Amino acid sequence: MVYFVGAGTGAADLITVRGQRLLREADVIVYAGSLVNPALLDNAKAGCRIFDSAKMTLEEVIGVLREAEAEKKQSVRLHTGDPSVYGAVREQMDELDRLGIAYESCPGVSACFGAASSLNLEYTLPGISQTLIITRMEGRTAVPETESIESLAAHRASMAVYLSAGMMDELSRRLMAGGYSADTPTALVYRATWPDEQAYVCTLEELAETARAHNITRMAVVLVGEAVAQQNYRRSRLYAPDFSTQFRQAEKKV
């Protein structure tokens, strides 16, 4: 059996209890060495074979998992954040399907949620935004034409932009061209929840200069939208005294 496990956004104790248990039980661990906190490998049991996928091709990764399966060993494929977000897991799963190897997924904390926790941020503020868009700008890898930064910016919802830290000038320009104003509240969070985390709140117009001032060119997520300011929102109806729910009746006016 192969388990695809989300390592979380950075801090070693943000892995799930299930993910930690799977790490401790694994006979083989293939981890994303360029992004995963190496402290998580302290959970590996004695004799566990550990491979760094940053130095491997897809075929080499699958080869390791196939060999482990042939030896009736349990494997963990340890991905950064949550495997379902930019994890390139589907191509691995398709290969395992072809080989008849069973697998399961264990979720993790993605970068946008780690960044939100660092800022005590709520993306879905009533009256401000009820939508979170997770996306990235095309670089060496393309994105579908229908998902351009400009088209997504037109919604002016809360947005988390991954894998774009080295293109801040272009990102800012395109976000503003799509619909966000220059003074839209924006946050730049470098290595969210790691010990050396840096987080800066600015305006969209100031984003590129903020990144330059702090020499941030990688491993950062950009948060854009009025929710970043955490102001001028409406109170949630769920907890309003005059709002009935399945568990609580609205207070009667006297």
PDB file of C-alpha atoms in Angstrom, residues 58-244:
ATOM      1  CA  LEU A  58       8.564  10.348 -11.929  1.00  0.00           C
ATOM      2  CA  GLU A  59       9.789   7.031 -13.260  1.00  0.00           C
ATOM      3  CA  GLU A  60      12.358   6.739 -10.468  1.00  0.00           C
ATOM      4  CA  VAL A  61       9.750   7.523  -7.808  1.00  0.00           C
ATOM      5  CA  ILE A  62       7.397   4.897  -9.199  1.00  0.00           C
ATOM      6  CA  GLY A  63      10.283   2.426  -9.363  1.00  0.00           C
ATOM      7  CA  VAL A  64      10.914   2.825  -5.639  1.00  0.00           C
ATOM      8  CA  LEU A  65       7.207   2.408  -4.816  1.00  0.00           C
ATOM      9  CA  ARG A  66       6.910  -0.613  -7.093  1.00  0.00           C
ATOM     10  CA  GLU A  67       9.911  -2.294  -5.480  1.00  0.00           C
ATOM     11  CA  ALA A  68       8.490  -1.648  -1.998  1.00  0.00           C
ATOM     12  CA  GLU A  69       5.158  -3.141  -3.040  1.00  0.00           C
ATOM     13  CA  ALA A  70       6.872  -6.240  -4.428  1.00  0.00           C
ATOM     14  CA  GLU A  71       8.517  -6.667  -1.027  1.00  0.00           C
ATOM     15  CA  LYS A  72       5.119  -6.203   0.689  1.00  0.00           C
ATOM     16  CA  LYS A  73       6.308  -3.036   2.378  1.00  0.00           C
ATOM     17  CA  GLN A  74       4.242   0.040   3.269  1.00  0.00           C
ATOM     18  CA  SER A  75       5.233   3.289   1.553  1.00  0.00           C
ATOM     19  CA  VAL A  76       4.547   6.964   2.209  1.00  0.00           C
ATOM     20  CA  ARG A  77       4.813   9.530  -0.553  1.00  0.00           C
ATOM     21  CA  LEU A  78       5.261  12.685   1.520  1.00  0.00           C
ATOM     22  CA  HIS A  79       4.212  15.890  -0.229  1.00  0.00           C
ATOM     23  CA  THR A  80       4.367  19.470   0.986  1.00  0.00           C
ATOM     24  CA  GLY A  81       1.135  21.159   2.081  1.00  0.00           C
ATOM     25  CA  ASP A  82      -1.864  19.220   0.827  1.00  0.00           C
ATOM     26  CA  PRO A  83      -1.175  16.738  -1.978  1.00  0.00           C
ATOM     27  CA  SER A  84      -4.281  17.840  -3.901  1.00  0.00           C
ATOM     28  CA  VAL A  85      -2.925  21.378  -4.447  1.00  0.00           C
ATOM     29  CA  TYR A  86      -0.026  21.514  -6.935  1.00  0.00           C
ATOM     30  CA  GLY A  87       1.116  18.102  -5.718  1.00  0.00           C
ATOM     31  CA  ALA A  88       1.468  16.401  -9.136  1.00  0.00           C
ATOM     32  CA  VAL A  89      -0.110  13.345  -7.519  1.00  0.00           C
ATOM     33  CA  ARG A  90      -2.523  12.327 -10.262  1.00  0.00           C
ATOM     34  CA  GLU A  91       0.261  11.261 -12.610  1.00  0.00           C
ATOM     35  CA  GLN A  92       1.733   9.115  -9.852  1.00  0.00           C
ATOM     36  CA  MET A  93      -1.635   7.575  -9.054  1.00  0.00           C
ATOM     37  CA  ASP A  94      -2.240   6.755 -12.708  1.00  0.00           C
ATOM     38  CA  GLU A  95       1.049   4.870 -12.801  1.00  0.00           C
ATOM     39  CA  LEU A  96       0.144   2.985  -9.635  1.00  0.00           C
ATOM     40  CA  ASP A  97      -3.246   2.133 -11.173  1.00  0.00           C
ATOM     41  CA  ARG A  98      -1.449   0.756 -14.213  1.00  0.00           C
ATOM     42  CA  LEU A  99       0.708  -1.407 -11.959  1.00  0.00           C
ATOM     43  CA  GLY A 100      -2.203  -2.548  -9.817  1.00  0.00           C
ATOM     44  CA  ILE A 101      -0.789  -0.956  -6.653  1.00  0.00           C
ATOM     45  CA  ALA A 102      -3.330   0.284  -4.088  1.00  0.00           C
ATOM     46  CA  TYR A 103      -3.041   3.752  -2.574  1.00  0.00           C
ATOM     47  CA  GLU A 104      -4.832   6.203  -0.282  1.00  0.00           C
ATOM     48  CA  SER A 105      -4.554   9.936   0.407  1.00  0.00           C
ATOM     49  CA  CYS A 106      -4.102  11.746   3.721  1.00  0.00           C
ATOM     50  CA  PRO A 107      -4.769  15.515   3.587  1.00  0.00           C
ATOM     51  CA  GLY A 108      -2.501  18.249   4.874  1.00  0.00           C
ATOM     52  CA  VAL A 109      -2.492  21.981   5.608  1.00  0.00           C
ATOM     53  CA  SER A 110      -1.902  23.936   2.395  1.00  0.00           C
ATOM     54  CA  ALA A 111       0.181  27.120   2.255  1.00  0.00           C
ATOM     55  CA  CYS A 112      -2.756  29.516   1.975  1.00  0.00           C
ATOM     56  CA  PHE A 113      -4.172  28.172   5.238  1.00  0.00           C
ATOM     57  CA  GLY A 114      -0.828  28.315   6.976  1.00  0.00           C
ATOM     58  CA  ALA A 115      -0.488  31.922   5.791  1.00  0.00           C
ATOM     59  CA  ALA A 116      -3.997  32.740   6.995  1.00  0.00           C
ATOM     60  CA  SER A 117      -3.188  31.361  10.439  1.00  0.00           C
ATOM     61  CA  SER A 118      -0.051  33.496  10.596  1.00  0.00           C
ATOM     62  CA  LEU A 119      -2.156  36.607   9.945  1.00  0.00           C
ATOM     63  CA  ASN A 120      -5.216  35.459  11.928  1.00  0.00           C
ATOM     64  CA  LEU A 121      -7.049  35.949   8.655  1.00  0.00           C
ATOM     65  CA  GLU A 122     -10.558  34.905   7.572  1.00  0.00           C
ATOM     66  CA  TYR A 123     -10.922  34.746   3.781  1.00  0.00           C
ATOM     67  CA  THR A 124     -14.717  34.515   3.778  1.00  0.00           C
ATOM     68  CA  LEU A 125     -15.910  37.651   5.555  1.00  0.00           C
ATOM     69  CA  PRO A 126     -19.661  38.355   5.168  1.00  0.00           C
ATOM     70  CA  GLY A 127     -20.246  41.355   2.924  1.00  0.00           C
ATOM     71  CA  ILE A 128     -16.637  41.274   1.698  1.00  0.00           C
ATOM     72  CA  SER A 129     -15.982  37.911   0.050  1.00  0.00           C
ATOM     73  CA  GLN A 130     -17.510  34.457   0.211  1.00  0.00           C
ATOM     74  CA  THR A 131     -15.059  32.896  -2.236  1.00  0.00           C
ATOM     75  CA  LEU A 132     -11.398  31.889  -2.062  1.00  0.00           C
ATOM     76  CA  ILE A 133      -9.566  31.417  -5.362  1.00  0.00           C
ATOM     77  CA  ILE A 134      -6.379  29.348  -5.221  1.00  0.00           C
ATOM     78  CA  THR A 135      -4.284  29.799  -8.340  1.00  0.00           C
ATOM     79  CA  ARG A 136      -0.864  30.540  -9.766  1.00  0.00           C
ATOM     80  CA  MET A 137       0.518  32.563 -12.635  1.00  0.00           C
ATOM     81  CA  GLU A 138       1.938  30.734 -15.620  1.00  0.00           C
ATOM     82  CA  GLY A 139       5.704  30.476 -15.719  1.00  0.00           C
ATOM     83  CA  ARG A 140       7.623  27.514 -17.107  1.00  0.00           C
ATOM     84  CA  THR A 141       4.366  25.579 -16.754  1.00  0.00           C
ATOM     85  CA  ALA A 142       1.281  26.906 -18.535  1.00  0.00           C
ATOM     86  CA  VAL A 143      -2.209  27.388 -17.088  1.00  0.00           C
ATOM     87  CA  PRO A 144      -5.488  26.978 -19.008  1.00  0.00           C
ATOM     88  CA  GLU A 145      -6.401  30.094 -21.013  1.00  0.00           C
ATOM     89  CA  THR A 146      -9.714  30.347 -19.172  1.00  0.00           C
ATOM     90  CA  GLU A 147      -7.853  30.668 -15.865  1.00  0.00           C
ATOM     91  CA  SER A 148      -5.689  33.696 -16.586  1.00  0.00           C
ATOM     92  CA  ILE A 149      -4.866  35.963 -13.670  1.00  0.00           C
ATOM     93  CA  GLU A 150      -6.923  38.717 -15.287  1.00  0.00           C
ATOM     94  CA  SER A 151     -10.060  36.588 -15.634  1.00  0.00           C
ATOM     95  CA  LEU A 152      -9.858  35.387 -12.032  1.00  0.00           C
ATOM     96  CA  ALA A 153      -9.134  38.894 -10.726  1.00  0.00           C
ATOM     97  CA  ALA A 154     -12.396  40.091 -12.284  1.00  0.00           C
ATOM     98  CA  HIS A 155     -14.263  38.390  -9.422  1.00  0.00           C
ATOM     99  CA  ARG A 156     -12.380  40.492  -6.839  1.00  0.00           C
ATOM    100  CA  ALA A 157     -12.789  37.634  -4.386  1.00  0.00           C
ATOM    101  CA  SER A 158     -10.167  36.575  -1.859  1.00  0.00           C
ATOM    102  CA  MET A 159      -7.273  35.076  -3.802  1.00  0.00           C
ATOM    103  CA  ALA A 160      -4.206  33.047  -2.840  1.00  0.00           C
ATOM    104  CA  VAL A 161      -1.511  33.001  -5.510  1.00  0.00           C
ATOM    105  CA  TYR A 162       1.054  30.212  -5.344  1.00  0.00           C
ATOM    106  CA  LEU A 163       4.333  29.652  -7.199  1.00  0.00           C
ATOM    107  CA  SER A 164       4.624  33.226  -8.454  1.00  0.00           C
ATOM    108  CA  ALA A 165       6.998  34.908  -5.993  1.00  0.00           C
ATOM    109  CA  GLY A 166       9.624  35.571  -8.656  1.00  0.00           C
ATOM    110  CA  MET A 167       7.187  37.471 -10.888  1.00  0.00           C
ATOM    111  CA  MET A 168       5.735  40.100  -8.561  1.00  0.00           C
ATOM    112  CA  ASP A 169       5.790  43.036 -10.965  1.00  0.00           C
ATOM    113  CA  GLU A 170       3.896  41.115 -13.625  1.00  0.00           C
ATOM    114  CA  LEU A 171       1.545  39.575 -11.092  1.00  0.00           C
ATOM    115  CA  SER A 172       0.612  42.976  -9.637  1.00  0.00           C
ATOM    116  CA  ARG A 173       0.100  44.478 -13.076  1.00  0.00           C
ATOM    117  CA  ARG A 174      -2.126  41.660 -14.232  1.00  0.00           C
ATOM    118  CA  LEU A 175      -4.176  41.563 -11.038  1.00  0.00           C
ATOM    119  CA  MET A 176      -4.887  45.275 -11.400  1.00  0.00           C
ATOM    120  CA  ALA A 177      -5.632  44.887 -15.112  1.00  0.00           C
ATOM    121  CA  GLY A 178      -8.157  42.204 -14.211  1.00  0.00           C
ATOM    122  CA  GLY A 179     -10.128  44.196 -11.678  1.00  0.00           C
ATOM    123  CA  TYR A 180      -8.405  44.675  -8.336  1.00  0.00           C
ATOM    124  CA  SER A 181      -7.673  48.298  -7.471  1.00  0.00           C
ATOM    125  CA  ALA A 182      -4.139  49.479  -6.743  1.00  0.00           C
ATOM    126  CA  ASP A 183      -5.004  49.946  -3.064  1.00  0.00           C
ATOM    127  CA  THR A 184      -6.402  46.422  -2.614  1.00  0.00           C
ATOM    128  CA  PRO A 185      -5.108  44.959   0.673  1.00  0.00           C
ATOM    129  CA  THR A 186      -2.433  42.352  -0.050  1.00  0.00           C
ATOM    130  CA  ALA A 187      -0.229  40.079   2.032  1.00  0.00           C
ATOM    131  CA  LEU A 188       3.073  38.449   1.163  1.00  0.00           C
ATOM    132  CA  VAL A 189       3.889  35.440   3.343  1.00  0.00           C
ATOM    133  CA  TYR A 190       7.272  33.772   2.978  1.00  0.00           C
ATOM    134  CA  ARG A 191       7.677  30.199   4.323  1.00  0.00           C
ATOM    135  CA  ALA A 192       4.406  30.248   6.223  1.00  0.00           C
ATOM    136  CA  THR A 193       4.639  28.563   9.665  1.00  0.00           C
ATOM    137  CA  TRP A 194       8.383  27.816   9.315  1.00  0.00           C
ATOM    138  CA  PRO A 195      10.661  29.249  12.041  1.00  0.00           C
ATOM    139  CA  ASP A 196      11.982  31.862   9.565  1.00  0.00           C
ATOM    140  CA  GLU A 197       8.537  32.911   8.340  1.00  0.00           C
ATOM    141  CA  GLN A 198       8.112  36.496   7.153  1.00  0.00           C
ATOM    142  CA  ALA A 199       4.704  38.122   6.609  1.00  0.00           C
ATOM    143  CA  TYR A 200       4.031  41.588   5.227  1.00  0.00           C
ATOM    144  CA  VAL A 201       0.734  43.380   4.617  1.00  0.00           C
ATOM    145  CA  CYS A 202       0.739  46.072   1.952  1.00  0.00           C
ATOM    146  CA  THR A 203      -1.348  47.240  -0.990  1.00  0.00           C
ATOM    147  CA  LEU A 204      -1.361  45.500  -4.342  1.00  0.00           C
ATOM    148  CA  GLU A 205       0.514  48.440  -5.823  1.00  0.00           C
ATOM    149  CA  GLU A 206       3.235  48.010  -3.175  1.00  0.00           C
ATOM    150  CA  LEU A 207       3.549  44.239  -3.540  1.00  0.00           C
ATOM    151  CA  ALA A 208       6.524  44.056  -5.910  1.00  0.00           C
ATOM    152  CA  GLU A 209       8.505  46.642  -3.975  1.00  0.00           C
ATOM    153  CA  THR A 210       7.731  44.846  -0.703  1.00  0.00           C
ATOM    154  CA  ALA A 211       9.086  41.608  -2.168  1.00  0.00           C
ATOM    155  CA  ARG A 212      12.241  43.376  -3.390  1.00  0.00           C
ATOM    156  CA  ALA A 213      12.779  45.151  -0.067  1.00  0.00           C
ATOM    157  CA  HIS A 214      12.832  41.814   1.745  1.00  0.00           C
ATOM    158  CA  ASN A 215      14.530  39.816  -1.039  1.00  0.00           C
ATOM    159  CA  ILE A 216      11.621  37.393  -1.396  1.00  0.00           C
ATOM    160  CA  THR A 217      11.766  35.541  -4.706  1.00  0.00           C
ATOM    161  CA  ARG A 218      10.512  32.039  -3.839  1.00  0.00           C
ATOM    162  CA  MET A 219       8.563  29.958  -1.305  1.00  0.00           C
ATOM    163  CA  ALA A 220       5.957  32.669  -0.744  1.00  0.00           C
ATOM    164  CA  VAL A 221       2.201  32.879  -1.162  1.00  0.00           C
ATOM    165  CA  VAL A 222       0.442  36.115  -2.109  1.00  0.00           C
ATOM    166  CA  LEU A 223      -2.963  36.855  -0.579  1.00  0.00           C
ATOM    167  CA  VAL A 224      -5.110  39.453  -2.315  1.00  0.00           C
ATOM    168  CA  GLY A 225      -8.511  40.934  -1.533  1.00  0.00           C
ATOM    169  CA  GLU A 226     -10.434  43.182   0.799  1.00  0.00           C
ATOM    170  CA  ALA A 227     -10.623  40.370   3.371  1.00  0.00           C
ATOM    171  CA  VAL A 228      -6.898  40.863   4.037  1.00  0.00           C
ATOM    172  CA  ALA A 229      -7.740  44.199   5.700  1.00  0.00           C
ATOM    173  CA  GLN A 230     -10.190  42.440   8.055  1.00  0.00           C
ATOM    174  CA  GLN A 231     -12.416  45.518   8.169  1.00  0.00           C
ATOM    175  CA  ASN A 232     -15.917  46.685   7.163  1.00  0.00           C
ATOM    176  CA  TYR A 233     -17.412  43.207   7.173  1.00  0.00           C
ATOM    177  CA  ARG A 234     -20.882  42.235   8.335  1.00  0.00           C
ATOM    178  CA  ARG A 235     -21.463  40.191  11.441  1.00  0.00           C
ATOM    179  CA  SER A 236     -22.198  36.524  10.759  1.00  0.00           C
ATOM    180  CA  ARG A 237     -25.926  35.717  10.723  1.00  0.00           C
ATOM    181  CA  LEU A 238     -25.182  32.343  12.297  1.00  0.00           C
ATOM    182  CA  TYR A 239     -24.573  33.935  15.687  1.00  0.00           C
ATOM    183  CA  ALA A 240     -27.039  36.822  15.426  1.00  0.00           C
ATOM    184  CA  PRO A 241     -29.605  36.908  18.256  1.00  0.00           C
ATOM    185  CA  ASP A 242     -32.515  37.223  15.783  1.00  0.00           C
ATOM    186  CA  PHE A 243     -31.430  34.237  13.654  1.00  0.00           C
ATOM    187  CA  SER A 244     -32.838  30.757  14.290  1.00  0.00           C
TER     188      SER A 244
END
